[in-house]
Short mmCIF file of N, CA, C and O in Angstrom, two decimals:
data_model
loop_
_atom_site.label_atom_id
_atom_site.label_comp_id
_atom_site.label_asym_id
_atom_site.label_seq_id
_atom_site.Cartn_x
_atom_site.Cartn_y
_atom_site.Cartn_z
N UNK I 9 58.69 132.48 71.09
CA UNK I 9 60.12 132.33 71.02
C UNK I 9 60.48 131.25 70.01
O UNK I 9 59.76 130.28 69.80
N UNK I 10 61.50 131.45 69.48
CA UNK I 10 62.13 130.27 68.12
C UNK I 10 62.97 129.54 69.32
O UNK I 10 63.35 129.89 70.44
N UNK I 11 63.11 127.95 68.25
CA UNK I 11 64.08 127.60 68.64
C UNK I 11 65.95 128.57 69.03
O UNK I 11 66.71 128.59 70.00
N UNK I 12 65.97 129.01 68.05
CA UNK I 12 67.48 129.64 68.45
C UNK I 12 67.44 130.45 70.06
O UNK I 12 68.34 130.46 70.91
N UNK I 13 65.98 131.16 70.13
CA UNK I 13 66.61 131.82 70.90
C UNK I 13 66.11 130.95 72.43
O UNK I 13 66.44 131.30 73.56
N UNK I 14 65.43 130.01 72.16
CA UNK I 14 65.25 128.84 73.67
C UNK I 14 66.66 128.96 73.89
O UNK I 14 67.20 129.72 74.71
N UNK I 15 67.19 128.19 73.13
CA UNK I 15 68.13 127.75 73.06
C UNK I 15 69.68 128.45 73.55
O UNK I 15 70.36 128.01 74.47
N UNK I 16 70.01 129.64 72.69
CA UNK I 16 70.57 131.07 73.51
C UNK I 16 70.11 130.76 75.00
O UNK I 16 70.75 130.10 75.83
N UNK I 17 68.69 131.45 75.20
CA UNK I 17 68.35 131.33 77.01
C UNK I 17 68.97 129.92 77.60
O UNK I 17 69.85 130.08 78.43
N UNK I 18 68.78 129.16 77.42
CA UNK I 18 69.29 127.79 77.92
C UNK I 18 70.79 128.08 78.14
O UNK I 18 71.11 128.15 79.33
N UNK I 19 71.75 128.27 77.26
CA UNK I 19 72.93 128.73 77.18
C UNK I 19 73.72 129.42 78.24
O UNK I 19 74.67 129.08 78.94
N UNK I 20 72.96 130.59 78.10
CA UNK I 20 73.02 131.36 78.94
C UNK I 20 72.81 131.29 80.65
O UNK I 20 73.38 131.95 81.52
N UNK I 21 71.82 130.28 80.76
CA UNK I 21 71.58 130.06 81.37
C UNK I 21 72.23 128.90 82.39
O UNK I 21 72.01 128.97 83.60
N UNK I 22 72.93 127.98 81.89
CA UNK I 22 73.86 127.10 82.18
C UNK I 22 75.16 127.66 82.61
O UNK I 22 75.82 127.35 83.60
N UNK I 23 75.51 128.88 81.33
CA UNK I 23 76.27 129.39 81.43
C UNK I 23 76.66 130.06 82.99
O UNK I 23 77.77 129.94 83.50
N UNK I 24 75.63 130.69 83.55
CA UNK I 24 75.83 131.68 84.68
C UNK I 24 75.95 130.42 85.76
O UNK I 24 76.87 130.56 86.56
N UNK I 25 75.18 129.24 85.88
CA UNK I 25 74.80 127.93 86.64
C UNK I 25 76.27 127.18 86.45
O UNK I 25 76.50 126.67 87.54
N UNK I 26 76.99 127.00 85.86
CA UNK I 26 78.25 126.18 86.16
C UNK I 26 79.66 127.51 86.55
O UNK I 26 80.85 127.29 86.78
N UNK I 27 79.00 128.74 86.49
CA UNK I 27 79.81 129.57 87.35
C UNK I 27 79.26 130.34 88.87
O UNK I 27 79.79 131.02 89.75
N UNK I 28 78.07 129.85 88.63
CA UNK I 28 78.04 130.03 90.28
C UNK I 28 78.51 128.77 90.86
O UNK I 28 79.11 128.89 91.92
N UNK I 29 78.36 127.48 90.37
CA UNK I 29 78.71 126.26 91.08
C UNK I 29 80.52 126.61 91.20
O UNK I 29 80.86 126.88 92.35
N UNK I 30 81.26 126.63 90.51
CA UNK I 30 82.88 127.41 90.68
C UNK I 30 82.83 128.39 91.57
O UNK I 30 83.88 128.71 92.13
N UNK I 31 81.77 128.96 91.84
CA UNK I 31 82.24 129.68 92.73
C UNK I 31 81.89 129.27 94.49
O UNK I 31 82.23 129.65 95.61
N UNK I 32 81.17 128.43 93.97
CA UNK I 32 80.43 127.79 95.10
C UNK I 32 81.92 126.65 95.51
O UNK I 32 82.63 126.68 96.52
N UNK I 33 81.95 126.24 94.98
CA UNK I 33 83.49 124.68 95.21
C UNK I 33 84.77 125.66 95.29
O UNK I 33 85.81 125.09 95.59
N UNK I 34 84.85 126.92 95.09
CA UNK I 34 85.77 127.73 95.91
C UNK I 34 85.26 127.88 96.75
O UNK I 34 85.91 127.17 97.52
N UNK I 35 84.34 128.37 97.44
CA UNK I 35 84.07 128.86 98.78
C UNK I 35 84.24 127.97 99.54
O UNK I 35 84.64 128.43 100.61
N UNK I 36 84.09 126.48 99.56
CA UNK I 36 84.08 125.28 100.13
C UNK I 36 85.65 125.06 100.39
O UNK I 36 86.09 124.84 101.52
N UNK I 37 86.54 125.14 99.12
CA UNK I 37 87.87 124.50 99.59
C UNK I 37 88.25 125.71 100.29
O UNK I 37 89.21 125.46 101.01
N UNK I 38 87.89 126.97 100.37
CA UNK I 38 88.48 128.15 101.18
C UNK I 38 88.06 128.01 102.68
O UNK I 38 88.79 128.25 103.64
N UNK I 39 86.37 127.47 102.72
CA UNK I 39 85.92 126.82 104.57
C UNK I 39 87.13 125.57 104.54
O UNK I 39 87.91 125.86 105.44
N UNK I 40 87.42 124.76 104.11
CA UNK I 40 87.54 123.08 104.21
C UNK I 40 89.22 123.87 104.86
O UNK I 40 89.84 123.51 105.87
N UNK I 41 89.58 124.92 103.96
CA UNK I 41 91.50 124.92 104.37
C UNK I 41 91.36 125.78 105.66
O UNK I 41 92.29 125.64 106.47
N UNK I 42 90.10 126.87 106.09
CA UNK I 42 90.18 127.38 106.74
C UNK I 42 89.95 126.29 108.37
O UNK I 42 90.57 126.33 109.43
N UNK I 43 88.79 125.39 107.93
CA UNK I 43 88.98 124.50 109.57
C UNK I 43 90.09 123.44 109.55
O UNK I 43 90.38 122.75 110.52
N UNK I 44 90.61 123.39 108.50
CA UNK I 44 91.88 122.61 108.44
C UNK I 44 92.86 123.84 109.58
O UNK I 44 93.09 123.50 110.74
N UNK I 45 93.28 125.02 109.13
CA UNK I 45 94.19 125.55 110.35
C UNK I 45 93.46 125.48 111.41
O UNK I 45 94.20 125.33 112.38
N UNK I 46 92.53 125.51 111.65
CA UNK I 46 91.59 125.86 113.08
C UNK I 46 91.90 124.54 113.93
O UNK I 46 92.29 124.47 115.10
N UNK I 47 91.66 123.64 113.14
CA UNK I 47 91.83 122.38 114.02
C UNK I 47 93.53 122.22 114.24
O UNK I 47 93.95 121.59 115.21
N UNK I 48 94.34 122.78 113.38
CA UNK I 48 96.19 122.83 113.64
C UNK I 48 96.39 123.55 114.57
O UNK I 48 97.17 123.20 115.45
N UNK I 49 95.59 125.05 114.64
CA UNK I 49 95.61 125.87 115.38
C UNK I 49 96.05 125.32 117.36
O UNK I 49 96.93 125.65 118.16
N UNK I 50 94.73 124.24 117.40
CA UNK I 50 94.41 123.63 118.48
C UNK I 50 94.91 122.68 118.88
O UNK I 50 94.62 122.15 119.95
N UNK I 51 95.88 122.23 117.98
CA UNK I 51 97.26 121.02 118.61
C UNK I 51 98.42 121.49 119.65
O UNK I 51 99.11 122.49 119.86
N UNK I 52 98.28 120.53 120.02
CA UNK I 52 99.67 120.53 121.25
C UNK I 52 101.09 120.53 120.22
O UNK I 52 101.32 119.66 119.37
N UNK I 53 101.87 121.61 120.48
CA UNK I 53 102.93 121.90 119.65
C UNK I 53 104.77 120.98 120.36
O UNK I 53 105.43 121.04 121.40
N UNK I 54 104.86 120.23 118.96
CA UNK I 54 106.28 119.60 119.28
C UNK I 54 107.37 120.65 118.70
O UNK I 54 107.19 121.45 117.78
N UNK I 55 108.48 120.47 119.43
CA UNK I 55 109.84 120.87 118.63
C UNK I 55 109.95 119.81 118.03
O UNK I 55 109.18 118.88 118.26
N UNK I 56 111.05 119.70 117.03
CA UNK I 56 111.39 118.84 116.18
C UNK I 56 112.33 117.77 117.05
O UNK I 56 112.60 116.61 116.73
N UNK I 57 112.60 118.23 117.83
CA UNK I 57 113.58 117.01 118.74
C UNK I 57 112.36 116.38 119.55
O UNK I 57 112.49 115.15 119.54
N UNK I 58 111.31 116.74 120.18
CA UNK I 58 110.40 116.13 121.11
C UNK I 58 109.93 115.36 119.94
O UNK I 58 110.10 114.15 120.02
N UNK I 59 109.33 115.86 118.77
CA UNK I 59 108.89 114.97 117.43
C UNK I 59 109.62 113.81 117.20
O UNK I 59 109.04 112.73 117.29
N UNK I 60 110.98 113.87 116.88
CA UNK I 60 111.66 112.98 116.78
C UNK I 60 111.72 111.83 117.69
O UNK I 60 111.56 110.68 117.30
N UNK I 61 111.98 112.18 119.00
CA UNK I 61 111.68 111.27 120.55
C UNK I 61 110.28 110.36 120.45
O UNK I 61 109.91 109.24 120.81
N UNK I 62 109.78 111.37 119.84
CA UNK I 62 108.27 110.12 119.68
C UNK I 62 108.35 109.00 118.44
O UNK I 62 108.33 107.77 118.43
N UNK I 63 108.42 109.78 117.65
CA UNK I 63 108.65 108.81 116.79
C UNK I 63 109.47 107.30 116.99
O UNK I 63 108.96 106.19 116.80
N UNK I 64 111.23 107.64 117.55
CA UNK I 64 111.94 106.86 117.84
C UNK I 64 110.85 105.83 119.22
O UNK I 64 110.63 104.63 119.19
N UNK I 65 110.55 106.51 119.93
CA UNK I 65 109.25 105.66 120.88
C UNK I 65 108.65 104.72 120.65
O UNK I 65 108.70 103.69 121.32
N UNK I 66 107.75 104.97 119.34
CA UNK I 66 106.79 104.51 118.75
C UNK I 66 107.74 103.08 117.69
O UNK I 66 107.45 101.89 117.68
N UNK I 67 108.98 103.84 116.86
CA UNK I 67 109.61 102.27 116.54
C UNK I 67 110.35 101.49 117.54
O UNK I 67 110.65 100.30 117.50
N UNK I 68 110.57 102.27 118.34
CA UNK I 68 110.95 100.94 119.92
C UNK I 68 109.42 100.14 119.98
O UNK I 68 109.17 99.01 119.55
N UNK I 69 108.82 100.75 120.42
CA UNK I 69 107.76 99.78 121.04
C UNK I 69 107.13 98.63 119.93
O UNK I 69 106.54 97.59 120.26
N UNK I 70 107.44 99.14 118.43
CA UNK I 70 106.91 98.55 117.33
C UNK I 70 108.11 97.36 117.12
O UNK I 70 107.90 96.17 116.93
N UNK I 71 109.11 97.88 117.19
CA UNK I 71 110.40 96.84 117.01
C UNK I 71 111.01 95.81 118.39
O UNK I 71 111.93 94.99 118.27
N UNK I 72 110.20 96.11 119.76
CA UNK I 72 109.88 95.14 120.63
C UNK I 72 108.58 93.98 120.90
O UNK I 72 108.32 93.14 121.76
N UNK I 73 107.84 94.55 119.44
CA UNK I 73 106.94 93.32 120.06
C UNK I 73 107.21 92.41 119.38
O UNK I 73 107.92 92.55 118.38
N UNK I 74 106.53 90.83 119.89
CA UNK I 74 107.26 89.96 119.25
C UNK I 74 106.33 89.65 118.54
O UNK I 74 105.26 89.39 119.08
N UNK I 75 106.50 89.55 116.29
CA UNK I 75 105.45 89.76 115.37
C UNK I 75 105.59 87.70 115.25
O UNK I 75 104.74 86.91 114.83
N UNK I 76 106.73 87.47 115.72
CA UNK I 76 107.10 85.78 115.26
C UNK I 76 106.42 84.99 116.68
O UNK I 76 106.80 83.87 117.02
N UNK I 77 105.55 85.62 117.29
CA UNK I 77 104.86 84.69 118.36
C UNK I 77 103.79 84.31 117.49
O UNK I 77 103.23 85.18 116.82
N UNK I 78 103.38 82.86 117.41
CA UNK I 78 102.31 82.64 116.56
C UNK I 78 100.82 82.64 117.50
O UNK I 78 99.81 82.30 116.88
N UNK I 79 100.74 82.84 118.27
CA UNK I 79 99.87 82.98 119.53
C UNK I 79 98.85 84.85 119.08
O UNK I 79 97.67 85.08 119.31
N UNK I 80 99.71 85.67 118.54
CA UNK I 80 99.06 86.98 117.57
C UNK I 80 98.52 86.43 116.86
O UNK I 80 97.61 87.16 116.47
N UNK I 81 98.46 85.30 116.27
CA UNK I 81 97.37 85.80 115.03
C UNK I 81 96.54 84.38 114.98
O UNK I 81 96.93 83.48 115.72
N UNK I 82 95.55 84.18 114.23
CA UNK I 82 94.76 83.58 113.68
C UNK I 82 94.35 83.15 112.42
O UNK I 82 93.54 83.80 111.75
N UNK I 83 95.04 81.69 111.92
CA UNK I 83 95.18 81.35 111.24
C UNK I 83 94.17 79.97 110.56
O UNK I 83 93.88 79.00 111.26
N UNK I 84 93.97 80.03 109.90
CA UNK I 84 92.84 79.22 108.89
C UNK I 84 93.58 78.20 107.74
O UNK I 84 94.02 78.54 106.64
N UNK I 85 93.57 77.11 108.23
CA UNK I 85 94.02 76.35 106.99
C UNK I 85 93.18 75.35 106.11
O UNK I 85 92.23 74.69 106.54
N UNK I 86 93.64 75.33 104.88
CA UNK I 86 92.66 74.53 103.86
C UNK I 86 93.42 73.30 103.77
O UNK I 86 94.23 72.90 104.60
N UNK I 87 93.01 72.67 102.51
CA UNK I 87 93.78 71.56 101.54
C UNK I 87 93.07 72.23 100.44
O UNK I 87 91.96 72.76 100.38
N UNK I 88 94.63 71.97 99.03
CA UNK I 88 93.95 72.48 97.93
C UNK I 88 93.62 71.30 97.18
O UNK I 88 93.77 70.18 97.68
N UNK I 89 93.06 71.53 95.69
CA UNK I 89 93.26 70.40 94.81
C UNK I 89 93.86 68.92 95.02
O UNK I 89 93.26 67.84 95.08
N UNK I 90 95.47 69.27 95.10
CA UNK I 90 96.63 68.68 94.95
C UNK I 90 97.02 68.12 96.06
O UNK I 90 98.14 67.60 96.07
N UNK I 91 95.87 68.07 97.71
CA UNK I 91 96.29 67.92 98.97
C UNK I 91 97.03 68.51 99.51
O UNK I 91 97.53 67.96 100.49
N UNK I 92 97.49 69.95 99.15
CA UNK I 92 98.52 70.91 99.73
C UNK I 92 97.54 71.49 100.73
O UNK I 92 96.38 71.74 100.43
N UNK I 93 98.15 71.74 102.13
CA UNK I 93 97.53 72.61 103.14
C UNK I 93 98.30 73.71 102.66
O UNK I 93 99.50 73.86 102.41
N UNK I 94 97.14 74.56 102.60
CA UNK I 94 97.61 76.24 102.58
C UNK I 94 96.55 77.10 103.43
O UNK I 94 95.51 76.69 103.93
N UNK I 95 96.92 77.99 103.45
CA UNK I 95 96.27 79.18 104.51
C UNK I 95 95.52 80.02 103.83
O UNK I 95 95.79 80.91 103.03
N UNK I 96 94.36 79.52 104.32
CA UNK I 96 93.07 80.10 103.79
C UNK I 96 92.79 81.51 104.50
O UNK I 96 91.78 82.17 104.23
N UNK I 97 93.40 81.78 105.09
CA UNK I 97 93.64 83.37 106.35
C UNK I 97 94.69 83.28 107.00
O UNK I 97 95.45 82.31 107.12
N UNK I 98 94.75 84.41 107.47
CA UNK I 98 95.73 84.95 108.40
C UNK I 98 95.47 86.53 109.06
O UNK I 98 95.84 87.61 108.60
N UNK I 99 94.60 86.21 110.46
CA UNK I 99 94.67 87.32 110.79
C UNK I 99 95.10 87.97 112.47
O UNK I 99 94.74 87.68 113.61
N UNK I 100 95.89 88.82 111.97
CA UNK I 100 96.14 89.26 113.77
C UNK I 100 95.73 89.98 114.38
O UNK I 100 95.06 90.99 114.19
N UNK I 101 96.20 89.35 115.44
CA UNK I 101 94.78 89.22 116.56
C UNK I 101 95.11 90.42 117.85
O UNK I 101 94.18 90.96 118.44
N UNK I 102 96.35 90.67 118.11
CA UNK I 102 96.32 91.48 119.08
C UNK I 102 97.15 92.85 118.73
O UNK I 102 98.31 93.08 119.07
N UNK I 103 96.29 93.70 117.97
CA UNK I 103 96.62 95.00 117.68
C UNK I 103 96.55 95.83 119.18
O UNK I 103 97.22 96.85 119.33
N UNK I 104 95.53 95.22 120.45
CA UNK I 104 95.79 96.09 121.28
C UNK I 104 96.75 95.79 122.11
O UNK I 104 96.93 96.55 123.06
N UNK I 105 97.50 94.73 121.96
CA UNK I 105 98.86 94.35 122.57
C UNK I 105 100.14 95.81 122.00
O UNK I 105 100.79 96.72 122.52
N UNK I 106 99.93 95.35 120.93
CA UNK I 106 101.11 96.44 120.06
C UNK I 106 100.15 97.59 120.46
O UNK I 106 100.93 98.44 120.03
N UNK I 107 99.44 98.10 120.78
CA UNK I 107 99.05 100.04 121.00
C UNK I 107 99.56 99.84 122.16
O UNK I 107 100.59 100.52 122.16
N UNK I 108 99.44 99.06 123.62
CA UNK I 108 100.11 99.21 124.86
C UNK I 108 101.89 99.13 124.76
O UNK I 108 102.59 99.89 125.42
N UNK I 109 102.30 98.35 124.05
CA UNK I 109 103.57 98.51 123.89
C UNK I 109 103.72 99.74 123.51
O UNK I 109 104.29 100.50 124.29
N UNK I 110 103.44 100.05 122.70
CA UNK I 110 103.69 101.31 121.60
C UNK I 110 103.37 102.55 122.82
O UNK I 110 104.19 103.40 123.18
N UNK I 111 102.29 102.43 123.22
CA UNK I 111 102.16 103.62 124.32
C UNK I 111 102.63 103.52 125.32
O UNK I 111 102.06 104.34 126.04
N UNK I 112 103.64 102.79 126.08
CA UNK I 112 104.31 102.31 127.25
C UNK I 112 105.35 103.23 126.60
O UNK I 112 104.99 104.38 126.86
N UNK I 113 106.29 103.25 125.99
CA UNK I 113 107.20 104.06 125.22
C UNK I 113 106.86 105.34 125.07
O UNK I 113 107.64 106.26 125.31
N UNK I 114 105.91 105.46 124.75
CA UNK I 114 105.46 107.09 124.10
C UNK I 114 105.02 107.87 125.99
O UNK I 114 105.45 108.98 126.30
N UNK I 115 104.34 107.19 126.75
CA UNK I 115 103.86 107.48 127.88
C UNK I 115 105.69 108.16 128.75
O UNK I 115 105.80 109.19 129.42
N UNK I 116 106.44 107.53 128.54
CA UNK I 116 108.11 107.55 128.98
C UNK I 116 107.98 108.97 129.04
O UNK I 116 107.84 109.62 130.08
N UNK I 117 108.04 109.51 127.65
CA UNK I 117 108.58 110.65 127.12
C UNK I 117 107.93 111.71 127.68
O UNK I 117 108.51 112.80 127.65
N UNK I 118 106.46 111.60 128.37
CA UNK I 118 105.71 112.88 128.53
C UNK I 118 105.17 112.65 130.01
O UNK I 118 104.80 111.56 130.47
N UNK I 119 105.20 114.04 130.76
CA UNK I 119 104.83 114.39 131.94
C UNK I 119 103.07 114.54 132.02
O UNK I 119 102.60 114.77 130.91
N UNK I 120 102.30 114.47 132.84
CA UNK I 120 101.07 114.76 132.85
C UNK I 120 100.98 116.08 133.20
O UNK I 120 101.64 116.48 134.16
N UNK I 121 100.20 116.92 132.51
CA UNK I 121 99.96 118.36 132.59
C UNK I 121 98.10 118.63 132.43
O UNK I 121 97.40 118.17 131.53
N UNK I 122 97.80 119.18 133.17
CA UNK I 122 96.40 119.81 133.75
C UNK I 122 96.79 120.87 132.64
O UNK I 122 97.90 121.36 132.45
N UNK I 123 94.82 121.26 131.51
CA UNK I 123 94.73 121.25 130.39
C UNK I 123 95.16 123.18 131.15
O UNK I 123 95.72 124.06 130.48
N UNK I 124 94.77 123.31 132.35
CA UNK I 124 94.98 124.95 132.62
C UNK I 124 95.95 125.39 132.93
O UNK I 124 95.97 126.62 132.93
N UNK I 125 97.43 124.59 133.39
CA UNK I 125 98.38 124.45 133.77
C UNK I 125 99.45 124.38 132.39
O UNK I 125 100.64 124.69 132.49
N UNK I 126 98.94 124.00 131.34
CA UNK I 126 99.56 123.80 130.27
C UNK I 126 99.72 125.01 129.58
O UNK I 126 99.00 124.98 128.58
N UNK I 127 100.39 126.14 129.69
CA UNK I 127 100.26 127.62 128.90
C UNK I 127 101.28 127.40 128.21
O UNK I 127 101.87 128.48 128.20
N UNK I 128 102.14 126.27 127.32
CA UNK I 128 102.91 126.28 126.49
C UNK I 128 102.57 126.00 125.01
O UNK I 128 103.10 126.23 123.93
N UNK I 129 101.23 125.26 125.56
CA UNK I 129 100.86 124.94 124.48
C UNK I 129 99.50 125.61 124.06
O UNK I 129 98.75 124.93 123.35
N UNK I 130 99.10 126.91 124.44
CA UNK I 130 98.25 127.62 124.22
C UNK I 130 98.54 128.83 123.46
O UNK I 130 97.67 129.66 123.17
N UNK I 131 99.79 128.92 123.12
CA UNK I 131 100.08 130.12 121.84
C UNK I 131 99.63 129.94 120.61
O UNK I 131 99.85 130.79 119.75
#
């Protein structure tokens, strides 16, 4: 074989190899969108007013906690250069305070339902 025609084969050969890979990264985003509905499929379904109710829930409970208690967070102070104390951190500390608030609100809105008892949300 000459160079030209290695070379051709090589070609060719790449050629068919970066179109099976296209066809391969379609088949993937066509699985990836298909368990994307599968898993939507399997959600508990809101109306847009029950949607809304949660939401509004969720900024009550977010807009009742108190973010100006300095007792949340954890704070680190330096001195710089110049003898200035500044805050070398700042971090807060009780994110599971705010999820109980937040779910004290959201808990309001919804009844407990047994997963076999629930046929509304099985369409």
């Amino acid at each position: 074989m000459t160079t030209t025609e290695l070379q051709a084969k090589i070609e060719a050969l790449q050629a068919a190899f970066d179109t099976k890979v296209q066809e391969q990264n379609a088949y993937r985003s066509q699985i990836d969108a298909l368990k994307k509905q599968l898993e939507d499929l399997e959600k508990p379904k809101l109306t847009s007013e029950q949607f809304d109710k949660l939401v509004d829930a969720i900024e009550i409970g977010i807009g009742n906690f108190d973010f100006s208690d300095t007792d949340n967070y954890s704070i680190d102070y330096s001195l710089d250069y110049d003898g200035r104390v500044q805050c070398e951190s700042l971090e807060f500390d009780n994110a599971d305070e705010l999820g109980r608030e937040i779910f004290e609100y959201v808990e309001r809105l919804f009844g407990a339902a047994n997963e076999d008892d629930n046929q509304e949300n099985q369409d």
